[in-house]
Coordinates of C-alpha atoms and ligand atoms in Angstrom, one line a residue:
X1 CA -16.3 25.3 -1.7
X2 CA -13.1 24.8 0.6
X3 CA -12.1 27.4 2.9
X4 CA -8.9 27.7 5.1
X5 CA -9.4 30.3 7.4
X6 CA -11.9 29.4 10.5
X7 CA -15.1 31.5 11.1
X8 CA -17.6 31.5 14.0
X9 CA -20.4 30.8 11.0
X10 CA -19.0 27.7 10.4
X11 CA -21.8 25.2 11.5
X12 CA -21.1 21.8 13.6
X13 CA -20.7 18.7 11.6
X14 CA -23.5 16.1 11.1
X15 CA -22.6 13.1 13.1
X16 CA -23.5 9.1 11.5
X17 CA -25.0 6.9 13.9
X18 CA -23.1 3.9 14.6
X19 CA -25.8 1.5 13.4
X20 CA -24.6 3.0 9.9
X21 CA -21.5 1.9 10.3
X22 CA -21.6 -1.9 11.5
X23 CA -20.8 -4.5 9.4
X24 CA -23.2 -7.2 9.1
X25 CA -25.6 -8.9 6.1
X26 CA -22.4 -9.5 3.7
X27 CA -21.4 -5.9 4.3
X28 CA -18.1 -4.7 5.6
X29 CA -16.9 -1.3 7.2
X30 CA -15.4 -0.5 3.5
X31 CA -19.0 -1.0 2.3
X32 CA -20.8 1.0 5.0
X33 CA -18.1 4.0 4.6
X34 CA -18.8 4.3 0.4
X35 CA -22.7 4.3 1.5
X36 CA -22.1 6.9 3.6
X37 CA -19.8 8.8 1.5
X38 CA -22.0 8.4 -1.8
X39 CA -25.3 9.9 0.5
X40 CA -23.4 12.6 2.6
X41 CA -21.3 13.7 -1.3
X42 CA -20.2 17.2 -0.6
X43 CA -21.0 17.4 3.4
X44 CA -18.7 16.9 5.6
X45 CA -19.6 14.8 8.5
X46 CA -18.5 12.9 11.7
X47 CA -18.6 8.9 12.1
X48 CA -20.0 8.0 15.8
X49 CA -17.6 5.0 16.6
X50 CA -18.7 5.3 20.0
X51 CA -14.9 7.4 21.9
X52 CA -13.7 7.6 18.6
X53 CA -15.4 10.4 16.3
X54 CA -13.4 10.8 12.7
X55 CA -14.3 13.5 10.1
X56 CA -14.7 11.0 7.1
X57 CA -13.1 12.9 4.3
X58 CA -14.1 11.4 1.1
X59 CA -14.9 14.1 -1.6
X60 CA -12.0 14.3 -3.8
X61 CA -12.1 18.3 -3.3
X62 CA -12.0 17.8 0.6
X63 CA -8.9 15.0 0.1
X64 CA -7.3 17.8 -1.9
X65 CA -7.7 19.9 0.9
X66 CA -6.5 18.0 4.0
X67 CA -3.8 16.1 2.1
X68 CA -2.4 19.3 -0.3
X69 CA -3.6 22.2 -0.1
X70 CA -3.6 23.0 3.7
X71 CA -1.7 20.3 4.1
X72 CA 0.8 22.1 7.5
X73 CA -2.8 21.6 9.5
X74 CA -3.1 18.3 9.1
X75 CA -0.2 15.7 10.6
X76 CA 0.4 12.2 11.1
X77 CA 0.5 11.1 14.7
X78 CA -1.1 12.6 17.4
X79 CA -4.0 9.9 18.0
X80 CA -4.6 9.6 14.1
X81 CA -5.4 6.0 14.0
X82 CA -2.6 4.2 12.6
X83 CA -0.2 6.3 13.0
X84 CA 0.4 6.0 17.0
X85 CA 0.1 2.7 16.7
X86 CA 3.0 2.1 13.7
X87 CA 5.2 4.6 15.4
X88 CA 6.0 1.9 17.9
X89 CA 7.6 0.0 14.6
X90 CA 8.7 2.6 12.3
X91 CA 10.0 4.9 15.0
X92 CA 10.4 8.3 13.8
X93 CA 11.7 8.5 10.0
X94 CA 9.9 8.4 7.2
X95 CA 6.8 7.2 8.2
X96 CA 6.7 10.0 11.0
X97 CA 5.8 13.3 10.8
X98 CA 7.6 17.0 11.2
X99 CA 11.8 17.2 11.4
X100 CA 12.8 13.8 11.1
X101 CA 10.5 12.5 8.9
X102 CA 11.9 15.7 6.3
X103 CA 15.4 14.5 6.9
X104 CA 14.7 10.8 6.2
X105 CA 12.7 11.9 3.2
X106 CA 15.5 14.1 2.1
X107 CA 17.5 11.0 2.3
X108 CA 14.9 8.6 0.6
X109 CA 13.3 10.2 -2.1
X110 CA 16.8 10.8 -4.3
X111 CA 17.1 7.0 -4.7
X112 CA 13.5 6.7 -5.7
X113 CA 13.9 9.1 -8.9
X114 CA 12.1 8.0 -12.6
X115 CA 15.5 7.2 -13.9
X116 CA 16.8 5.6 -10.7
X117 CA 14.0 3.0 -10.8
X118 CA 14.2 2.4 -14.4
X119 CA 17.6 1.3 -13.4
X120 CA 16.6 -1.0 -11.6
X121 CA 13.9 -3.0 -14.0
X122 CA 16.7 -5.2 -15.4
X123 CA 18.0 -6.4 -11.3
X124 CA 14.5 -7.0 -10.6
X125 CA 13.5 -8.6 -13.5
X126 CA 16.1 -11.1 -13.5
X127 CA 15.7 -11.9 -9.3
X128 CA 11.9 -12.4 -10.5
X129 CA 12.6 -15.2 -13.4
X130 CA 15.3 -16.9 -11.0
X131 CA 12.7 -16.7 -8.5
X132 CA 9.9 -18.4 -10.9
X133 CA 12.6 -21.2 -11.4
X134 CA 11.4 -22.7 -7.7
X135 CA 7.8 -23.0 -9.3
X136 CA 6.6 -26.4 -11.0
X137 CA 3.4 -27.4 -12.4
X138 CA 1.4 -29.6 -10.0
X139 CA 2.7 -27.8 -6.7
X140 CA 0.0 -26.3 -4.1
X141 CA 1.1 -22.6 -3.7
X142 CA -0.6 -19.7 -1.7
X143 CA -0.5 -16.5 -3.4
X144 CA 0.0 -14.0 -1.3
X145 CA 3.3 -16.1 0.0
X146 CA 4.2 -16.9 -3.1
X147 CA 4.2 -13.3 -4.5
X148 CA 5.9 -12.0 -1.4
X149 CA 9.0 -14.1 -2.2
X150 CA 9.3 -13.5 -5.5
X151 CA 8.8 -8.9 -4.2
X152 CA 11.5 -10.7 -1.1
X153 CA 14.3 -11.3 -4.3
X154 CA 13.8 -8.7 -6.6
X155 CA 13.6 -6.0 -3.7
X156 CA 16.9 -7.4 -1.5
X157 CA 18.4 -7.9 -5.1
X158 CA 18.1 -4.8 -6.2
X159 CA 17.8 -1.8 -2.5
X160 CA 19.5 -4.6 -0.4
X161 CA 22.6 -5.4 -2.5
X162 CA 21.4 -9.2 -1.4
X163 CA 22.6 -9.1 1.9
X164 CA 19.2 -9.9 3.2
X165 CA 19.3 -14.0 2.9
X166 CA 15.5 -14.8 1.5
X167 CA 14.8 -17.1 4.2
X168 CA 15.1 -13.9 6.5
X169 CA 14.2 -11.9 4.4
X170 CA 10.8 -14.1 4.5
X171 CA 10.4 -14.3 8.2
X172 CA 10.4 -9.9 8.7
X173 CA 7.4 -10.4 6.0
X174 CA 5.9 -12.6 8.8
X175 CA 6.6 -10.9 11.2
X176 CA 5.6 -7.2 9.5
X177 CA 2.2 -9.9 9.0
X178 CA 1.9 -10.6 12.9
X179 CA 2.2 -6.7 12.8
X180 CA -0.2 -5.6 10.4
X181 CA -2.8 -7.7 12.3
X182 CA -2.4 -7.1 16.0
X183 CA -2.0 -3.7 15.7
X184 CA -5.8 -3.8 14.5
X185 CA -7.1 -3.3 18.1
X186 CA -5.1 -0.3 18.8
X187 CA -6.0 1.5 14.7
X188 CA -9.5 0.9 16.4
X189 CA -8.9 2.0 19.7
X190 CA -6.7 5.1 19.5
X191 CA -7.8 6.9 22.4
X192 CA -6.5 4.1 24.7
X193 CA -3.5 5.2 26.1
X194 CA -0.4 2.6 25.5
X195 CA 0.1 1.4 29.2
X196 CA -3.3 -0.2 28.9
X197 CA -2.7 -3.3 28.0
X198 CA -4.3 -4.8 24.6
X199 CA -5.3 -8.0 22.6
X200 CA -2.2 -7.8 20.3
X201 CA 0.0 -6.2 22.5
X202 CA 2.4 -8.9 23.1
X203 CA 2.5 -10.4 19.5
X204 CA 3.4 -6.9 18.1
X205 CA 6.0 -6.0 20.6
X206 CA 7.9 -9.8 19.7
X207 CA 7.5 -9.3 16.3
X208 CA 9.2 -5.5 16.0
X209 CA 12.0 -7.3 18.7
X210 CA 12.2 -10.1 15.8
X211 CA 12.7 -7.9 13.1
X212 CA 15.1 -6.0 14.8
X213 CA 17.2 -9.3 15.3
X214 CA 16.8 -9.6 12.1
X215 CA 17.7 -6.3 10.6
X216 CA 20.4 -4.6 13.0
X217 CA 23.0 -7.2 12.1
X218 CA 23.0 -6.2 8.9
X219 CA 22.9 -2.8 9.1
X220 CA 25.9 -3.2 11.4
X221 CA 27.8 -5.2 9.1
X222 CA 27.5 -2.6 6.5
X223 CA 28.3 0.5 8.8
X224 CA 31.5 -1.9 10.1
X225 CA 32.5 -2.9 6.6
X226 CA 31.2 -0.3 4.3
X227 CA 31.9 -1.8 0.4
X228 CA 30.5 1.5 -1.1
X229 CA 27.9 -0.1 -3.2
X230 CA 25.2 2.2 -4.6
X231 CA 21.8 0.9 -2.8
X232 CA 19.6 1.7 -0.3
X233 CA 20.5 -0.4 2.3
X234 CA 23.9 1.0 1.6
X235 CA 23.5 4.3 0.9
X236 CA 21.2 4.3 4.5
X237 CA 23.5 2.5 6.7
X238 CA 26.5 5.0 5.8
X239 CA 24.4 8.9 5.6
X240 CA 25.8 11.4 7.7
X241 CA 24.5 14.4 9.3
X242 CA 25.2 17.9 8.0
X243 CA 28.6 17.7 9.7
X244 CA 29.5 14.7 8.0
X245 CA 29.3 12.4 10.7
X246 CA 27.8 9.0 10.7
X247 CA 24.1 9.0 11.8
X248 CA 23.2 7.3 15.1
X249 CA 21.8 3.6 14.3
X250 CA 18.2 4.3 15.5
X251 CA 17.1 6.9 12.5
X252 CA 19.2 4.1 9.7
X253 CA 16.9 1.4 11.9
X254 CA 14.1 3.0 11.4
X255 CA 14.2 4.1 7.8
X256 CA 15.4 0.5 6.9
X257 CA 12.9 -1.1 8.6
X258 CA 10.2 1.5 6.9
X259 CA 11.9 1.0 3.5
X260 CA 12.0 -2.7 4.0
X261 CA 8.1 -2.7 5.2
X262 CA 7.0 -0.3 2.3
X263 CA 8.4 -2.3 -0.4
X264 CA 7.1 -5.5 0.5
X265 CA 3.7 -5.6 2.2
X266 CA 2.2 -3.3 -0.1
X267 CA 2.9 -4.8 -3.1
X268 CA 2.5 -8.4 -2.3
X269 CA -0.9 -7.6 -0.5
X270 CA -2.5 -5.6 -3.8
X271 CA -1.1 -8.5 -6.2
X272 CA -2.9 -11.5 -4.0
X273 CA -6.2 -10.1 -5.0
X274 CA -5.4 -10.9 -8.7
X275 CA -5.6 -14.5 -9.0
X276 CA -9.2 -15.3 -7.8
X277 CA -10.0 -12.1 -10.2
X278 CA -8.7 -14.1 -13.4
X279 CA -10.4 -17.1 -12.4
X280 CA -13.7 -14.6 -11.7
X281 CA -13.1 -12.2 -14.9
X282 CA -12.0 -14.9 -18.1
X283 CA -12.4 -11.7 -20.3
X284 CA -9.7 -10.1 -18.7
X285 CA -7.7 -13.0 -18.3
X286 CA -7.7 -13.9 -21.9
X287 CA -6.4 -10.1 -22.4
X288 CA -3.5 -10.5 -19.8
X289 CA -2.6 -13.6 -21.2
X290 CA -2.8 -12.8 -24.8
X291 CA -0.5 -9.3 -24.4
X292 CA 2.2 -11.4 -22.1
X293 CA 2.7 -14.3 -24.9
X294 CA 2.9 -11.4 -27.5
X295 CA 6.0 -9.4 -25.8
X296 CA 7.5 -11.6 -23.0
X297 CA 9.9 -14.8 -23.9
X298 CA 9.2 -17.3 -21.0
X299 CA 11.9 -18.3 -18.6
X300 CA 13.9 -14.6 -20.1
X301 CA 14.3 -11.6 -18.0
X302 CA 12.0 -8.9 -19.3
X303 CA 13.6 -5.7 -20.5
X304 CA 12.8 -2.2 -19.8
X305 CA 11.4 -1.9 -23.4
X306 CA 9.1 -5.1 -22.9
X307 CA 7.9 -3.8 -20.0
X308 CA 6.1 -0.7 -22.0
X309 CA 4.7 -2.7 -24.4
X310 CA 2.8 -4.7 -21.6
X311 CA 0.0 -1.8 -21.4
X312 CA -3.0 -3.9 -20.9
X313 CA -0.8 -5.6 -18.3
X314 CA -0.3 -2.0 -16.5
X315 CA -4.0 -1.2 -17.1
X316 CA -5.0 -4.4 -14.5
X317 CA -2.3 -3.2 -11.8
X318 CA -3.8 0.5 -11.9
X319 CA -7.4 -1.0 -11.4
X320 CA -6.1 -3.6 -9.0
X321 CA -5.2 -0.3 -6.7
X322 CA -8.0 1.4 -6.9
X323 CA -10.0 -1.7 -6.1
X324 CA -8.3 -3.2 -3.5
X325 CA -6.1 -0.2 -2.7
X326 CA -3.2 -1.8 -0.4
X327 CA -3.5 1.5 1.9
X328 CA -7.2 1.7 2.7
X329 CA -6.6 4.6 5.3
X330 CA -4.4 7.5 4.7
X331 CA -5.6 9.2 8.4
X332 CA -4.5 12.4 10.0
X333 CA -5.0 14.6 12.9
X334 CA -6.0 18.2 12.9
X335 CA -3.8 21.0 14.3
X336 CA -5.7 23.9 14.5
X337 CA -9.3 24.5 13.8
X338 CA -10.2 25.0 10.2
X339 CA -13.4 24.7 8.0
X340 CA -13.9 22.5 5.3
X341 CA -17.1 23.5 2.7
X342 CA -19.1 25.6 6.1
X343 CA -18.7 22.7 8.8
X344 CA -15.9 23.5 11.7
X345 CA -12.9 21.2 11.8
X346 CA -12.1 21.1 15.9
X347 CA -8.3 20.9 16.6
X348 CA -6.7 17.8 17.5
X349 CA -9.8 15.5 15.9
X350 CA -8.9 12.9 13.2
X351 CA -9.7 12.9 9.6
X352 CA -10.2 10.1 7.9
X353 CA -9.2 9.5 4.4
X354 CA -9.4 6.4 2.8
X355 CA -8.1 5.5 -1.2
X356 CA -10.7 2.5 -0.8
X357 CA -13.7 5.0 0.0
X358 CA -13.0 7.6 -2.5
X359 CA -12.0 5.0 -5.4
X360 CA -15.7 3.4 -5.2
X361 CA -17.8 7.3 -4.8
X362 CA -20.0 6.4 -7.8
X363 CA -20.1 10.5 -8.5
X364 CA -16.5 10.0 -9.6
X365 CA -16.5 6.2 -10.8
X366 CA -18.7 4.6 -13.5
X367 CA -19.5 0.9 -12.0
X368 CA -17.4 1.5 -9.1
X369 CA -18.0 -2.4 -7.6
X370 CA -17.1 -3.8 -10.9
X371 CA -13.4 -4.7 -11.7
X372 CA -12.5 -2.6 -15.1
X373 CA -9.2 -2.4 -16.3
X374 CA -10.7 -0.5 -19.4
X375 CA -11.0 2.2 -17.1
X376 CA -7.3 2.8 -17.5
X377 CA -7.1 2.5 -21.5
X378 CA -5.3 4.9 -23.0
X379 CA -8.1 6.3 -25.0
X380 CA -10.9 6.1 -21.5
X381 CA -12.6 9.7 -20.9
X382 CA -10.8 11.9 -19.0
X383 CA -10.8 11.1 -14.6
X384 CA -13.7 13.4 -13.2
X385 CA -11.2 14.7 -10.9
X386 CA -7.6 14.1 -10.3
X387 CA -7.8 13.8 -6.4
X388 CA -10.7 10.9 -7.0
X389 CA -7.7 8.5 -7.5
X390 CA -5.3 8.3 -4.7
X391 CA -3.9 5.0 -4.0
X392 CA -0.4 6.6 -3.6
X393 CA -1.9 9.2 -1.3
X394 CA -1.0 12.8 -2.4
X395 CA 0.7 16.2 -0.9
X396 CA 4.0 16.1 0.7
X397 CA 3.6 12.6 2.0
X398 CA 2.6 11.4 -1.0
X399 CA 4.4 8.0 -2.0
X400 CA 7.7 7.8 -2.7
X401 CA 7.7 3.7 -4.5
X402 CA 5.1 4.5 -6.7
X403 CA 6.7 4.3 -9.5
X404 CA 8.7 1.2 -8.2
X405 CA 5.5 -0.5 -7.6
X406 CA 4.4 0.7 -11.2
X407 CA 7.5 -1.4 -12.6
X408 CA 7.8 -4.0 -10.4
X409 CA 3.7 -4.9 -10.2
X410 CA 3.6 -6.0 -14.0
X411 CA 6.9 -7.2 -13.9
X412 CA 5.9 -9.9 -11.5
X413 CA 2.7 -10.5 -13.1
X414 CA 4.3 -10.6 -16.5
X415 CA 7.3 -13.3 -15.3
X416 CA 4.7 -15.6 -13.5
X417 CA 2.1 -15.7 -16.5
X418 CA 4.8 -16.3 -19.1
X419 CA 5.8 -19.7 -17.4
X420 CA 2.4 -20.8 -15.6
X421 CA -1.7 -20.5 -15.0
X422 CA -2.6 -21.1 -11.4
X423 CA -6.1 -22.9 -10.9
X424 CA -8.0 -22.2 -7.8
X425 CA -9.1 -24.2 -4.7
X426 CA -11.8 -22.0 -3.6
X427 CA -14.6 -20.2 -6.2
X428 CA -15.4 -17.7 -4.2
X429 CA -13.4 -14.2 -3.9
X430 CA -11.7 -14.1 -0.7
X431 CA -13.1 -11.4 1.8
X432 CA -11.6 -8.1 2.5
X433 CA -9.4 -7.9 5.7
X434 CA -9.1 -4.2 7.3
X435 CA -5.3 -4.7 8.9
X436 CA -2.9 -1.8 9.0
X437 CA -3.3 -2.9 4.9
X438 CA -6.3 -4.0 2.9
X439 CA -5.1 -7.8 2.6
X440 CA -7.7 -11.0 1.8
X441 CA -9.0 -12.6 4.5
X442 CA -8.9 -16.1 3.2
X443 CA -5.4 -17.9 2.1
X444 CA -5.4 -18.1 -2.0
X445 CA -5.0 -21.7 -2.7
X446 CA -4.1 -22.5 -6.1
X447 CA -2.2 -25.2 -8.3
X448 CA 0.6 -24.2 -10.5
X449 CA 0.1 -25.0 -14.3
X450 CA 2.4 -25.5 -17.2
X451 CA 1.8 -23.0 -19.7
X452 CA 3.5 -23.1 -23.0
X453 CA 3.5 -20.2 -25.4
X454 CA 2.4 -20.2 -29.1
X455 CA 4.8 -20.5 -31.4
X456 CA 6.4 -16.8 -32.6
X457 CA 5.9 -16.6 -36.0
Ligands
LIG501 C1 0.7 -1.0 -4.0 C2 1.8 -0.4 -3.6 C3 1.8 0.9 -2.7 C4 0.7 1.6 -2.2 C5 -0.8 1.3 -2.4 C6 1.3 2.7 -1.5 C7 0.5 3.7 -0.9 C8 1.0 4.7 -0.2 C9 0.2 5.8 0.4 C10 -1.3 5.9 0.3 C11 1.1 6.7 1.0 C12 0.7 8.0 1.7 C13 0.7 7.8 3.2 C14 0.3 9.1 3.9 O1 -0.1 10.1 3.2 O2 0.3 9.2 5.1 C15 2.4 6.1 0.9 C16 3.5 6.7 1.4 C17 4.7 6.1 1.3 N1 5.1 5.0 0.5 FE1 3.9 3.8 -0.6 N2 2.6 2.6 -1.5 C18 3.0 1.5 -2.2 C19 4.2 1.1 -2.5 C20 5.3 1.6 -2.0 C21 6.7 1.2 -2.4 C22 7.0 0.0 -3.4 C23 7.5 1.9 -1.6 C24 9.0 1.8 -1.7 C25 9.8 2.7 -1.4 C26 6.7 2.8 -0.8 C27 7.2 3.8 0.0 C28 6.4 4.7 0.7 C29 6.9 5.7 1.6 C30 8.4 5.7 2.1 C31 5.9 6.5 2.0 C32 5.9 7.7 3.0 C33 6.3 8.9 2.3 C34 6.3 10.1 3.3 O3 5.7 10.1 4.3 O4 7.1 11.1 3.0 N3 5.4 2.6 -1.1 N4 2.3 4.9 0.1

């Protein structure tokens, strides 16, 4: 049971020896973390990390409660993992916490409406099919590059008005990379304050300097020149306060630079994982294929009404997050004491939730290692419980590009398997990577392939 107010009965939480948590003998953290979250089920416990000690909240009800339902408790920042770290990036706007992140989602979230992003499938769809034009069969391609440049043209195409050029729009995807990756020591390391130095330091401060290069001129051009164009990037760069004046540079900065990262890195990272899987999983590759030749016309942009016939197709991308669920950690830090189900939540101690965790609980999930897309048929039994799926997160952070990504994920998928096959380099499935995303460890090789399409009768 979930309780809000504190008591003195509540008892002290269990704490998981660190030899629990090392990875070693083909296991990773993400596999120690579901052991210890399948044992512990409904008891809330600590994870010894040595300085660091998170509460690992993985029981869907105890999600529900940190991330909804007492939700004012439990903030971003303070020394919550990530979050410290990423502010050195994101600065404070939507991917902050308390007044400014409200005012940037107040901003955000009206140009991320259902009917605003259905708008949008017809921009996308046709950046995507100019974008498979640059593919050939024979070519070498890496995957995860590959996909991030076609997510690079439908994105600037359709929130940046184009006026991102691809090549840059390609390097901030490298250097949001260099990002994701240094910034591992300090996700790890929270407690170390920021003017002690740290393996990564240097990489992540050039790369946030390069993006800004990158960005700031066009933001500027925009506030300079404003053509009154309806996007993002646009709509952004011009917002005013509540007096109607513009808004300094920094919060625009920050919430393109958020909006920018959030689009791209999380999409293109959950997408990689795809290709070693069809190789892996011909069942489910036959299945793709089969429903794509059926309702998409190769080398034709794929219409809104196409896009909801592709239900197999949408079926893979919902398994594909909660298998390799792009944001692994959703963490937060406690304000105030609280219990959770009897155990004492101390204020200012950070609570770890992670998607990855709770997706793979096998007292919520039926084969939880095994990749299912059957899970997500229309006619599958009923979730055990709604807070057991969160890769979009949940409660008033929850993700604003969710239903972008829904769109755009089989759009991509649907455009690159209407034209090609890819065959792999490597048979094995790549390794997970823990970076500020959940991204494979190993570059996807593969060789583009002609495919042609039967015949329509
Ligand atoms: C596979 C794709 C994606 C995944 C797995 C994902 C996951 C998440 C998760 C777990 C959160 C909650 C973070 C928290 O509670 O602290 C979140 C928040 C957010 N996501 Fe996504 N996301 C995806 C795609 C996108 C896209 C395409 C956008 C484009 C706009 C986007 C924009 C955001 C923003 C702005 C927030 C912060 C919302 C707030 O704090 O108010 N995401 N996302």
């Amino acid at each position: 049971m979930v309780e809000s107010d504190p008591t003195p009965s509540a008892r002290e939480p269990r704490l998981v020896p660190i030899r629990r948590l090392i990875p070693g003998r083909g296991r990773d953290l993400m596999d120690a973390l579901v052991g210890v979250a399948d044992d512990v089920g409904e008891e809330v416990v600590r994870l010894n990390f040595g300085a660091l000690r998170p509460y690992l909240i993985s029981h869907p009800d105890h999600v529900q409660h940190v991330l909804r339902d007492n939700q004012g408790n439990y903030i971003r920042g303070g020394d919550s993992l990530m979050w410290r770290a990423l502010e050195r990036l994101f600065g404070e706007g939507i991917l902050s916490e308390g007044a400014p992140w409200a005012a940037s989602r107040a901003r955000l979230q009206p140009m991320f409406t259902a009917k605003r992003v259905e708008s949008l499938v017809g921009g996308m769809s046709a950046a995507l099919n100019e974008g498979a034009d640059a593919l050939a069969p024979g070519q070498q391609v890496e995957m995860a590059r590959e996909v991030s440049r076609l997510v690079c043209l439908a994105i600037n195409r359709v929130l940046f008005g184009d006026r991102i050029p691809i090549d840059d729009a390609m390097l901030i995807v490298q250097h949001q990379d260099v990002i994701a990756r240094s910034v591992r020591w300090r996700i790890l390391a929270p407690f170390i304050p920021d003017a002690v130095p740290m393996p990564g330091d240097r990489a992540f401060r050039n790369a946030v300097k390069a993006i800004d290069d990158l960005v700031l001129p066009v933001i500027r051009r925009v506030r300079e020149n404003p053509d009154g164009r309806d996007d993002v990037l646009h709509n952004l760069a011009t917002a005013t306060d509540d007096q109607g004046r513009l808004l300094p540079e920094r919060p625009v900065r920050d919430d393109v630079v958020a909006t920018f990262a959030t689009t791209t890195e999380t999409t293109y990272v959950v997408l990689a994982w795809l290709w070693p899987i069809l190789h892996h999983r011909p069942d489910i590759a036959e299945r793709l294929y089969a429903e794509i030749d059926r309702v998409v016309v190769a080398g034709q942009p794929i219409s809104y009404a196409q896009l909801g016939e592709l239900t197999y197709t949408r079926q893979v991308v919902d398994e594909l997050v909660r298998h390799y669920p792009s944001a692994w950690m959703v963490p937060r830090t406690a304000v105030r004491d609280d219990v959770l189900n009897g155990v004492r939540i101390t204020a200012g101690s950070t609570m770890l939730m992670s998607p990855f965790v709770t997706q793979h609980m096998s007292a919520f999930w039926d084969r939880p290692q095994e990749f299912d897309p059957d899970r997500f048929a229309p006619d599958a039994p009923k979730r055990s419980h709604r807070w057991a799926y969160l890769p979009f997160g949940g409660g008033a952070h929850s993700c604003i590009g969710m239903y972008l990504f829904q769109l755009e994920a089989p759009l991509i998928i649907a455009t690159l398997l209407s034209r090609f096959r890819f065959r792999p380099h490597a048979a094995e499935m790549p390794h997970r990577q823990l970076a500020a995303s959940m991204r494979p460890r190993e570059k996807i090789v593969m060789t583009v392939e002609a495919h042609r399409q039967p015949a329509r009768s």
